[in-house]
mmCIF file of C-alpha atoms in Angstrom:
data_model
loop_
_atom_site.group_PDB
_atom_site.id
_atom_site.type_symbol
_atom_site.label_atom_id
_atom_site.label_comp_id
_atom_site.label_asym_id
_atom_site.label_seq_id
_atom_site.Cartn_x
_atom_site.Cartn_y
_atom_site.Cartn_z
ATOM 1 C CA UNK Q 1212 -29.609 0.045 -53.634
ATOM 2 C CA UNK Q 1213 -31.555 -0.285 -50.437
ATOM 3 C CA UNK Q 1214 -29.718 -3.492 -49.607
ATOM 4 C CA UNK Q 1215 -26.324 -1.804 -50.077
ATOM 5 C CA UNK Q 1216 -27.295 0.951 -47.648
ATOM 6 C CA UNK Q 1217 -28.292 -1.611 -45.022
ATOM 7 C CA UNK Q 1218 -25.018 -3.532 -45.443
ATOM 8 C CA UNK Q 1219 -22.924 -0.352 -45.240
ATOM 9 C CA UNK Q 1220 -24.794 0.789 -42.137
ATOM 10 C CA UNK Q 1221 -24.312 -2.579 -40.418
ATOM 11 C CA UNK Q 1222 -20.634 -2.561 -41.370
ATOM 12 C CA UNK Q 1223 -20.113 0.890 -39.865
ATOM 13 C CA UNK Q 1224 -21.863 -0.110 -36.638
ATOM 14 C CA UNK Q 1225 -19.725 -3.253 -36.412
ATOM 15 C CA UNK Q 1226 -16.520 -1.259 -36.914
ATOM 16 C CA UNK Q 1227 -17.554 1.291 -34.285
ATOM 17 C CA UNK Q 1228 -18.362 -1.496 -31.821
ATOM 18 C CA UNK Q 1229 -14.990 -3.196 -32.406
ATOM 19 C CA UNK Q 1230 -13.023 0.027 -32.016
ATOM 20 C CA UNK Q 1231 -15.061 0.955 -28.929
ATOM 21 C CA UNK Q 1232 -14.337 -2.396 -27.247
ATOM 22 C CA UNK Q 1233 -10.661 -2.116 -28.124
ATOM 23 C CA UNK Q 1234 -10.513 1.358 -26.573
ATOM 24 C CA UNK Q 1235 -12.159 0.149 -23.362
ATOM 25 C CA UNK Q 1236 -9.715 -2.774 -23.099
ATOM 26 C CA UNK Q 1237 -6.697 -0.525 -23.559
ATOM 27 C CA UNK Q 1238 -8.036 1.966 -21.005
ATOM 28 C CA UNK Q 1239 -8.538 -0.818 -18.448
ATOM 29 C CA UNK Q 1240 -5.067 -2.217 -19.130
ATOM 30 C CA UNK Q 1241 -3.267 1.074 -18.537
ATOM 31 C CA UNK Q 1242 -5.375 1.839 -15.492
ATOM 32 C CA UNK Q 1243 -4.460 -1.503 -13.920
ATOM 33 C CA UNK Q 1244 -0.811 -1.133 -14.919
ATOM 34 C CA UNK Q 1245 -0.377 2.201 -13.164
ATOM 35 C CA UNK Q 1246 -2.387 1.031 -10.174
ATOM 36 C CA UNK Q 1247 -0.088 -1.995 -9.867
ATOM 37 C CA UNK Q 1248 2.934 0.292 -9.942
ATOM 38 C CA UNK Q 1249 1.410 2.361 -7.136
ATOM 39 C CA UNK Q 1250 0.794 -0.756 -5.060
ATOM 40 C CA UNK Q 1251 4.335 -2.005 -5.425
ATOM 41 C CA UNK Q 1252 6.050 1.300 -4.715
ATOM 42 C CA UNK Q 1253 5.724 1.241 -0.917
ATOM 43 C CA UNK Q 1254 8.843 2.460 0.850
ATOM 44 C CA UNK Q 1255 11.187 -0.319 1.926
ATOM 45 C CA UNK Q 1256 11.996 -0.578 5.648
ATOM 46 C CA UNK Q 1257 15.665 -1.057 4.763
ATOM 47 C CA UNK Q 1258 18.459 1.363 3.994
ATOM 48 C CA UNK Q 1259 21.619 -0.480 2.979
ATOM 49 C CA UNK Q 1260 25.178 0.794 3.230
ATOM 50 C CA UNK Q 1261 27.047 -0.410 0.136
ATOM 51 C CA UNK Q 1262 30.703 -0.662 -0.711
ATOM 52 C CA UNK Q 1263 30.286 2.341 -3.045
ATOM 53 C CA UNK Q 1264 29.469 4.479 -0.034
ATOM 54 C CA UNK Q 1265 32.893 3.840 1.443
ATOM 55 C CA UNK Q 1266 34.571 6.058 -1.149
ATOM 56 C CA UNK Q 1267 32.505 9.139 -0.395
ATOM 57 C CA UNK Q 1268 34.061 12.206 1.124
ATOM 58 C CA UNK Q 1269 33.694 12.846 4.886
ATOM 59 C CA UNK Q 1270 31.177 15.598 4.137
ATOM 60 C CA UNK Q 1271 28.877 12.966 2.636
ATOM 61 C CA UNK Q 1272 29.504 10.349 5.316
ATOM 62 C CA UNK Q 1273 26.038 10.705 6.888
ATOM 63 C CA UNK Q 1274 24.007 9.221 4.126
ATOM 64 C CA UNK Q 1275 20.757 7.380 3.513
ATOM 65 C CA UNK Q 1276 21.031 4.257 1.376
ATOM 66 C CA UNK Q 1277 17.848 2.924 -0.201
ATOM 67 C CA UNK Q 1278 17.260 -0.433 -1.847
ATOM 68 C CA UNK Q 1279 13.901 -1.914 -2.772
ATOM 69 C CA UNK Q 1280 14.260 -4.962 -0.552
ATOM 70 C CA UNK Q 1281 11.648 -6.115 1.891
ATOM 71 C CA UNK Q 1282 13.300 -9.486 2.475
ATOM 72 C CA UNK Q 1283 16.717 -10.898 3.269
ATOM 73 C CA UNK Q 1284 18.434 -13.587 1.184
ATOM 74 C CA UNK Q 1285 18.322 -17.247 2.200
ATOM 75 C CA UNK Q 1286 21.062 -18.703 4.362
ATOM 76 C CA UNK Q 1287 22.085 -18.488 8.007
ATOM 77 C CA UNK Q 1288 21.714 -15.016 9.481
ATOM 78 C CA UNK Q 1289 22.897 -13.344 12.675
ATOM 79 C CA UNK Q 1290 21.486 -10.036 13.869
ATOM 80 C CA UNK Q 1291 22.957 -7.255 15.979
ATOM 81 C CA UNK Q 1292 20.988 -4.175 17.056
ATOM 82 C CA UNK Q 1293 22.175 -0.635 17.749
ATOM 83 C CA UNK Q 1294 19.128 1.088 19.227
ATOM 84 C CA UNK Q 1295 20.781 3.836 21.287
ATOM 85 C CA UNK Q 1296 20.585 6.449 18.523
ATOM 86 C CA UNK Q 1297 24.188 6.151 17.313
ATOM 87 C CA UNK Q 1298 24.900 6.113 13.579
ATOM 88 C CA UNK Q 1299 27.986 3.910 13.923
ATOM 89 C CA UNK Q 1300 29.577 1.305 16.206
ATOM 90 C CA UNK Q 1301 32.313 1.868 18.747
ATOM 91 C CA UNK Q 1302 35.423 -0.318 18.838
ATOM 92 C CA UNK Q 1303 34.025 -2.823 21.331
ATOM 93 C CA UNK Q 1304 30.762 -3.220 19.433
ATOM 94 C CA UNK Q 1305 32.604 -3.633 16.136
ATOM 95 C CA UNK Q 1306 34.780 -6.302 17.760
ATOM 96 C CA UNK Q 1307 31.674 -8.311 18.667
ATOM 97 C CA UNK Q 1308 30.364 -8.191 15.082
ATOM 98 C CA UNK Q 1309 33.738 -9.054 13.550
ATOM 99 C CA UNK Q 1310 34.290 -12.011 15.864
ATOM 100 C CA UNK Q 1311 30.972 -13.532 14.764
ATOM 101 C CA UNK Q 1312 31.784 -12.990 11.081
ATOM 102 C CA UNK Q 1313 35.333 -14.294 11.492
ATOM 103 C CA UNK Q 1314 34.360 -17.600 13.100
ATOM 104 C CA UNK Q 1315 31.208 -18.108 11.000
ATOM 105 C CA UNK Q 1316 32.048 -17.197 7.387
ATOM 106 C CA UNK Q 1317 28.874 -18.860 6.080
ATOM 107 C CA UNK Q 1318 26.643 -16.723 8.322
ATOM 108 C CA UNK Q 1319 25.641 -13.231 7.180
ATOM 109 C CA UNK Q 1320 25.909 -10.781 10.066
ATOM 110 C CA UNK Q 1321 23.327 -7.982 9.827
ATOM 111 C CA UNK Q 1322 23.885 -4.887 11.929
ATOM 112 C CA UNK Q 1323 20.510 -3.138 12.260
ATOM 113 C CA UNK Q 1324 20.388 0.487 13.352
ATOM 114 C CA UNK Q 1325 17.250 1.846 14.976
ATOM 115 C CA UNK Q 1326 17.000 4.733 12.514
ATOM 116 C CA UNK Q 1327 17.485 5.292 8.788
ATOM 117 C CA UNK Q 1328 20.707 7.274 8.902
ATOM 118 C CA UNK Q 1329 23.919 5.267 9.200
ATOM 119 C CA UNK Q 1330 27.454 6.631 8.964
ATOM 120 C CA UNK Q 1331 28.788 3.899 6.693
ATOM 121 C CA UNK Q 1332 32.050 5.803 6.177
ATOM 122 C CA UNK Q 1333 32.927 5.740 9.870
ATOM 123 C CA UNK Q 1334 36.185 3.953 10.559
ATOM 124 C CA UNK Q 1335 34.567 1.009 12.363
ATOM 125 C CA UNK Q 1336 31.808 0.286 9.835
ATOM 126 C CA UNK Q 1337 34.165 0.829 6.924
ATOM 127 C CA UNK Q 1338 36.668 -1.612 8.450
ATOM 128 C CA UNK Q 1339 33.993 -4.258 8.960
ATOM 129 C CA UNK Q 1340 32.440 -4.060 5.498
ATOM 130 C CA UNK Q 1341 35.772 -3.806 3.660
ATOM 131 C CA UNK Q 1342 37.207 -6.869 5.385
ATOM 132 C CA UNK Q 1343 34.148 -9.132 5.581
ATOM 133 C CA UNK Q 1344 31.752 -9.859 2.763
ATOM 134 C CA UNK Q 1345 29.370 -11.469 5.263
ATOM 135 C CA UNK Q 1346 28.673 -8.235 7.171
ATOM 136 C CA UNK Q 1347 25.772 -5.990 6.133
ATOM 137 C CA UNK Q 1348 24.996 -2.618 7.739
ATOM 138 C CA UNK Q 1349 21.339 -1.567 7.573
ATOM 139 C CA UNK Q 1350 19.411 1.458 8.795
ATOM 140 C CA UNK Q 1351 15.747 0.750 9.485
ATOM 141 C CA UNK Q 1352 12.702 2.862 8.757
ATOM 142 C CA UNK Q 1353 11.062 1.855 11.999
ATOM 143 C CA UNK Q 1354 7.485 2.761 11.066
ATOM 144 C CA UNK Q 1355 7.737 0.508 8.012
ATOM 145 C CA UNK Q 1356 9.613 -2.235 9.846
ATOM 146 C CA UNK Q 1357 6.973 -2.550 12.561
ATOM 147 C CA UNK Q 1358 3.953 -2.057 10.284
ATOM 148 C CA UNK Q 1359 1.488 -4.919 10.604
ATOM 149 C CA UNK Q 1360 3.484 -6.607 13.379
ATOM 150 C CA UNK Q 1361 2.316 -7.407 16.934
ATOM 151 C CA UNK Q 1362 4.500 -4.504 18.124
ATOM 152 C CA UNK Q 1363 3.041 -1.791 15.880
ATOM 153 C CA UNK Q 1364 0.341 -0.559 18.286
ATOM 154 C CA UNK Q 1365 2.726 -0.711 21.260
ATOM 155 C CA UNK Q 1366 5.332 1.290 19.349
ATOM 156 C CA UNK Q 1367 3.023 3.960 17.932
ATOM 157 C CA UNK Q 1368 0.270 4.424 20.490
ATOM 158 C CA UNK Q 1369 1.612 3.693 23.978
ATOM 159 C CA UNK Q 1370 3.844 5.790 26.235
ATOM 160 C CA UNK Q 1371 6.691 3.258 26.413
ATOM 161 C CA UNK Q 1372 9.234 6.015 25.652
ATOM 162 C CA UNK Q 1373 8.542 7.577 29.058
ATOM 163 C CA UNK Q 1374 9.794 4.517 30.927
ATOM 164 C CA UNK Q 1375 13.228 4.516 32.604
ATOM 165 C CA UNK Q 1376 14.378 1.507 30.558
ATOM 166 C CA UNK Q 1377 12.791 2.391 27.219
ATOM 167 C CA UNK Q 1378 15.968 1.949 25.152
ATOM 168 C CA UNK Q 1379 16.590 -1.543 26.553
ATOM 169 C CA UNK Q 1380 12.935 -2.469 26.143
ATOM 170 C CA UNK Q 1381 12.891 -1.264 22.554
ATOM 171 C CA UNK Q 1382 15.844 -3.554 21.884
ATOM 172 C CA UNK Q 1383 14.086 -6.428 23.686
ATOM 173 C CA UNK Q 1384 11.073 -6.129 21.414
ATOM 174 C CA UNK Q 1385 13.029 -5.510 18.232
ATOM 175 C CA UNK Q 1386 15.106 -8.678 18.563
ATOM 176 C CA UNK Q 1387 11.944 -10.751 18.941
ATOM 177 C CA UNK Q 1388 10.351 -9.106 15.917
ATOM 178 C CA UNK Q 1389 13.495 -9.648 13.820
ATOM 179 C CA UNK Q 1390 13.734 -13.346 14.694
ATOM 180 C CA UNK Q 1391 10.010 -13.688 14.063
ATOM 181 C CA UNK Q 1392 10.374 -12.162 10.592
ATOM 182 C CA UNK Q 1393 13.498 -13.966 9.441
ATOM 183 C CA UNK Q 1394 14.649 -16.600 11.891
ATOM 184 C CA UNK Q 1395 18.340 -16.893 12.749
ATOM 185 C CA UNK Q 1396 20.715 -15.828 15.498
ATOM 186 C CA UNK Q 1397 20.583 -12.743 17.672
ATOM 187 C CA UNK Q 1398 23.543 -11.554 19.756
ATOM 188 C CA UNK Q 1399 24.196 -8.553 21.961
ATOM 189 C CA UNK Q 1400 26.989 -6.210 20.904
ATOM 190 C CA UNK Q 1401 29.147 -7.125 23.904
ATOM 191 C CA UNK Q 1402 29.816 -10.790 23.125
ATOM 192 C CA UNK Q 1403 33.201 -11.725 21.673
ATOM 193 C CA UNK Q 1404 32.816 -14.976 19.750
ATOM 194 C CA UNK Q 1405 35.673 -17.435 20.096
ATOM 195 C CA UNK Q 1406 34.454 -20.367 17.971
ATOM 196 C CA UNK Q 1407 31.701 -21.234 15.464
ATOM 197 C CA UNK Q 1408 28.115 -21.136 16.692
ATOM 198 C CA UNK Q 1409 26.385 -22.869 13.792
ATOM 199 C CA UNK Q 1410 26.508 -26.244 15.524
ATOM 200 C CA UNK Q 1411 23.836 -24.891 17.866
ATOM 201 C CA UNK Q 1412 20.263 -24.083 16.856
ATOM 202 C CA UNK Q 1413 17.022 -23.168 18.632
ATOM 203 C CA UNK Q 1414 18.439 -22.049 21.956
ATOM 204 C CA UNK Q 1415 18.756 -19.301 24.510
ATOM 205 C CA UNK Q 1416 21.600 -18.748 26.928
ATOM 206 C CA UNK Q 1417 21.503 -18.508 30.689
ATOM 207 C CA UNK Q 1418 23.562 -16.371 33.045
ATOM 208 C CA UNK Q 1419 23.469 -18.697 36.034
ATOM 209 C CA UNK Q 1420 21.725 -21.902 34.962
ATOM 210 C CA UNK Q 1421 18.371 -20.846 36.368
ATOM 211 C CA UNK Q 1422 17.664 -17.469 34.752
ATOM 212 C CA UNK Q 1423 16.860 -16.987 31.079
ATOM 213 C CA UNK Q 1424 18.965 -14.584 29.025
ATOM 214 C CA UNK Q 1425 18.070 -12.839 25.771
ATOM 215 C CA UNK Q 1426 21.647 -11.856 24.880
ATOM 216 C CA UNK Q 1427 22.193 -14.935 22.701
ATOM 217 C CA UNK Q 1428 19.271 -16.554 20.889
ATOM 218 C CA UNK Q 1429 18.680 -18.776 17.903
ATOM 219 C CA UNK Q 1430 15.306 -19.702 16.460
ATOM 220 C CA UNK Q 1431 14.448 -21.209 13.113
ATOM 221 C CA UNK Q 1432 11.942 -19.203 11.101
ATOM 222 C CA UNK Q 1433 8.427 -19.680 12.464
ATOM 223 C CA UNK Q 1434 9.546 -21.396 15.660
ATOM 224 C CA UNK Q 1435 6.610 -21.291 18.148
ATOM 225 C CA UNK Q 1436 8.665 -20.040 21.107
ATOM 226 C CA UNK Q 1437 9.465 -16.775 19.316
ATOM 227 C CA UNK Q 1438 5.887 -16.368 18.119
ATOM 228 C CA UNK Q 1439 4.662 -16.808 21.702
ATOM 229 C CA UNK Q 1440 7.263 -14.332 22.944
ATOM 230 C CA UNK Q 1441 6.432 -11.571 20.471
ATOM 231 C CA UNK Q 1442 2.740 -11.856 21.364
ATOM 232 C CA UNK Q 1443 3.523 -11.745 25.077
ATOM 233 C CA UNK Q 1444 5.641 -8.591 24.737
ATOM 234 C CA UNK Q 1445 2.864 -6.020 24.106
ATOM 235 C CA UNK Q 1446 0.235 -7.970 26.032
ATOM 236 C CA UNK Q 1447 2.196 -7.982 29.309
ATOM 237 C CA UNK Q 1448 4.508 -5.000 28.809
ATOM 238 C CA UNK Q 1449 5.796 -3.239 31.935
ATOM 239 C CA UNK Q 1450 7.770 -0.010 31.596
ATOM 240 C CA UNK Q 1451 9.001 -0.053 35.213
ATOM 241 C CA UNK Q 1452 10.782 -3.432 35.222
ATOM 242 C CA UNK Q 1453 14.125 -3.750 33.424
ATOM 243 C CA UNK Q 1454 14.138 -7.505 32.733
ATOM 244 C CA UNK Q 1455 10.377 -8.131 32.597
ATOM 245 C CA UNK Q 1456 10.090 -7.647 28.829
ATOM 246 C CA UNK Q 1457 13.363 -9.366 27.922
ATOM 247 C CA UNK Q 1458 15.006 -12.220 29.840
ATOM 248 C CA UNK Q 1459 12.022 -12.745 32.157
ATOM 249 C CA UNK Q 1460 9.671 -12.852 29.177
ATOM 250 C CA UNK Q 1461 11.688 -15.642 27.554
ATOM 251 C CA UNK Q 1462 11.716 -17.491 30.873
ATOM 252 C CA UNK Q 1463 7.913 -17.246 31.153
ATOM 253 C CA UNK Q 1464 7.354 -18.381 27.597
ATOM 254 C CA UNK Q 1465 9.885 -21.188 27.684
ATOM 255 C CA UNK Q 1466 8.636 -22.779 30.907
ATOM 256 C CA UNK Q 1467 5.119 -22.707 29.472
ATOM 257 C CA UNK Q 1468 6.257 -24.174 26.128
ATOM 258 C CA UNK Q 1469 8.254 -26.916 27.873
ATOM 259 C CA UNK Q 1470 5.572 -27.654 30.478
ATOM 260 C CA UNK Q 1471 7.883 -27.156 33.481
ATOM 261 C CA UNK Q 1472 7.844 -24.953 36.559
ATOM 262 C CA UNK Q 1473 11.483 -23.884 36.515
ATOM 263 C CA UNK Q 1474 14.006 -23.209 33.785
ATOM 264 C CA UNK Q 1475 16.415 -25.739 35.340
ATOM 265 C CA UNK Q 1476 13.943 -28.507 34.478
ATOM 266 C CA UNK Q 1477 14.034 -27.810 30.744
ATOM 267 C CA UNK Q 1478 15.829 -30.054 28.295
ATOM 268 C CA UNK Q 1479 15.929 -30.714 24.561
ATOM 269 C CA UNK Q 1480 13.279 -33.451 24.707
ATOM 270 C CA UNK Q 1481 10.829 -31.677 27.013
ATOM 271 C CA UNK Q 1482 11.057 -28.498 24.934
ATOM 272 C CA UNK Q 1483 10.427 -30.107 21.523
ATOM 273 C CA UNK Q 1484 13.912 -29.398 20.260
ATOM 274 C CA UNK Q 1485 14.566 -26.053 21.993
ATOM 275 C CA UNK Q 1486 17.555 -25.819 24.354
ATOM 276 C CA UNK Q 1487 18.787 -23.720 27.247
ATOM 277 C CA UNK Q 1488 22.555 -23.752 26.783
ATOM 278 C CA UNK Q 1489 24.810 -24.088 29.848
ATOM 279 C CA UNK Q 1490 26.079 -20.912 31.504
ATOM 280 C CA UNK Q 1491 29.612 -21.555 30.265
ATOM 281 C CA UNK Q 1492 28.488 -21.211 26.615
ATOM 282 C CA UNK Q 1493 28.257 -17.408 26.706
ATOM 283 C CA UNK Q 1494 28.786 -16.407 30.341
ATOM 284 C CA UNK Q 1495 32.081 -18.000 31.416
ATOM 285 C CA UNK Q 1496 32.738 -15.038 33.729
ATOM 286 C CA UNK Q 1497 29.991 -13.943 36.136
ATOM 287 C CA UNK Q 1498 29.256 -10.214 36.270
ATOM 288 C CA UNK Q 1499 30.531 -10.101 39.851
ATOM 289 C CA UNK Q 1500 33.972 -11.051 38.470
ATOM 290 C CA UNK Q 1501 33.988 -8.838 35.354
ATOM 291 C CA UNK Q 1502 37.197 -7.184 36.574
ATOM 292 C CA UNK Q 1503 38.862 -10.356 35.314
ATOM 293 C CA UNK Q 1504 38.662 -8.960 31.771
ATOM 294 C CA UNK Q 1505 40.448 -5.698 32.576
ATOM 295 C CA UNK Q 1506 43.047 -6.620 35.187
ATOM 296 C CA UNK Q 1507 46.646 -5.810 34.241
ATOM 297 C CA UNK Q 1508 48.878 -8.897 34.422
ATOM 298 C CA UNK Q 1509 52.550 -9.581 34.447
ATOM 299 C CA UNK Q 1510 54.291 -8.756 31.175
ATOM 300 C CA UNK Q 1511 55.158 -12.407 30.542
ATOM 301 C CA UNK Q 1512 51.687 -13.653 31.482
ATOM 302 C CA UNK Q 1513 50.278 -14.841 28.159
ATOM 303 C CA UNK Q 1514 48.498 -17.912 29.489
ATOM 304 C CA UNK Q 1515 44.949 -18.640 28.384
ATOM 305 C CA UNK Q 1516 42.513 -18.002 31.236
ATOM 306 C CA UNK Q 1517 41.208 -21.145 32.907
ATOM 307 C CA UNK Q 1518 37.604 -20.114 32.194
ATOM 308 C CA UNK Q 1519 38.181 -20.081 28.423
ATOM 309 C CA UNK Q 1520 37.432 -23.763 27.865
ATOM 310 C CA UNK Q 1521 36.341 -25.663 24.758
ATOM 311 C CA UNK Q 1522 32.720 -25.266 25.895
ATOM 312 C CA UNK Q 1523 32.804 -21.472 25.486
ATOM 313 C CA UNK Q 1524 31.158 -20.197 22.286
ATOM 314 C CA UNK Q 1525 31.300 -16.503 23.115
ATOM 315 C CA UNK Q 1526 32.408 -14.331 26.020
ATOM 316 C CA UNK Q 1527 29.850 -11.879 27.357
ATOM 317 C CA UNK Q 1528 31.670 -8.753 28.553
ATOM 318 C CA UNK Q 1529 28.775 -7.210 30.534
ATOM 319 C CA UNK Q 1530 28.983 -3.841 28.797
ATOM 320 C CA UNK Q 1531 26.239 -2.251 30.878
ATOM 321 C CA UNK Q 1532 28.506 -2.700 33.894
ATOM 322 C CA UNK Q 1533 31.955 -2.610 32.277
ATOM 323 C CA UNK Q 1534 31.743 0.189 29.696
ATOM 324 C CA UNK Q 1535 33.761 2.521 31.937
ATOM 325 C CA UNK Q 1536 36.646 0.063 32.347
ATOM 326 C CA UNK Q 1537 39.530 1.083 30.067
ATOM 327 C CA UNK Q 1538 41.075 -1.383 27.642
ATOM 328 C CA UNK Q 1539 44.745 -0.757 26.838
ATOM 329 C CA UNK Q 1540 45.805 -1.827 23.383
ATOM 330 C CA UNK Q 1541 49.338 -2.775 24.455
ATOM 331 C CA UNK Q 1542 48.562 -4.724 27.586
ATOM 332 C CA UNK Q 1543 48.132 -8.221 28.954
ATOM 333 C CA UNK Q 1544 44.460 -7.672 29.840
ATOM 334 C CA UNK Q 1545 42.307 -10.645 28.918
ATOM 335 C CA UNK Q 1546 40.024 -8.363 26.921
ATOM 336 C CA UNK Q 1547 43.016 -7.227 24.860
ATOM 337 C CA UNK Q 1548 44.049 -10.833 24.270
ATOM 338 C CA UNK Q 1549 40.539 -11.756 23.120
ATOM 339 C CA UNK Q 1550 40.261 -8.762 20.793
ATOM 340 C CA UNK Q 1551 43.707 -9.264 19.232
ATOM 341 C CA UNK Q 1552 42.819 -12.845 18.240
ATOM 342 C CA UNK Q 1553 39.090 -12.731 17.545
ATOM 343 C CA UNK Q 1554 38.580 -9.295 15.950
ATOM 344 C CA UNK Q 1555 41.964 -8.540 14.344
ATOM 345 C CA UNK Q 1556 40.747 -5.956 11.810
ATOM 346 C CA UNK Q 1557 38.960 -3.933 14.472
ATOM 347 C CA UNK Q 1558 41.894 -4.281 16.846
ATOM 348 C CA UNK Q 1559 44.191 -2.881 14.184
ATOM 349 C CA UNK Q 1560 42.282 0.437 14.213
ATOM 350 C CA UNK Q 1561 41.778 0.617 17.957
ATOM 351 C CA UNK Q 1562 43.335 3.599 19.779
ATOM 352 C CA UNK Q 1563 45.776 3.085 22.621
ATOM 353 C CA UNK Q 1564 42.884 3.153 25.096
ATOM 354 C CA UNK Q 1565 39.340 2.142 24.193
#
């Protein structure tokens, strides 16, 4: 009798201990599960415009598109930036994006906007995304995009917005950050591409052979030149100098990387595989001659300009200086000829004057 009581008591204690341990394990499991969900629910820096958005009514055209992506797919990428506060692209900007996508079908062209809201139903963005599967339109949550980067403190805690060139400087920094994060190509929105660019890698352009340009760049992911540049940007930032944080920065970094005193002395071997492309590659027309693009010609003058040689990859239009020059859709202007051939979908929606 006594022995039975002892056995029953031990059995009860054993059962209680087992159930108690099981309860603790289940409690810990659910606690960790919900904690993990919290940790993985950070807001994405990306807002994607999708094809579904193109069917929305005009009243819904200003729309935020969220996807839980904090990376971009593998493959060659080209980036364009709209940092002036617009929620769409104008005809000339759309032409630049289309020309890249047209001549490089295996490159995904990403158009990044400097804010979350993007008007994906605007005529230009709709035309681009309906006609080219290799064009993606993305609005950035800038706080998230810069978080943890070398530019975060500069962006959040300095007075860079008070500078006279703050929009240009923001774009200068953002292109470096984007190439640092993903690698790939970066192009300004005023370059009309006339042939494939994928034969060229790890390069910058030059306007005159001796001055660096940051309008056309390629860098493989993790390339040291871009890492050096993005660290130099906040460390030596100057709000009062237009080119100091952009082209001049690349010139400083590249001469140091290549171990030369002047940009003219750089070459592929000295720079460990990085190149400064000839002026003709993207700047066949000097800014002092930009009127060449907009001059009206004889009605029967359909000849290719002598500066449009086989060495030209893209034609920089100098938008900062030429934005006020009208382009006539039915004209013999060289700009019109370039647009008709190299961005046909955009040209088809262009007004008579743009």
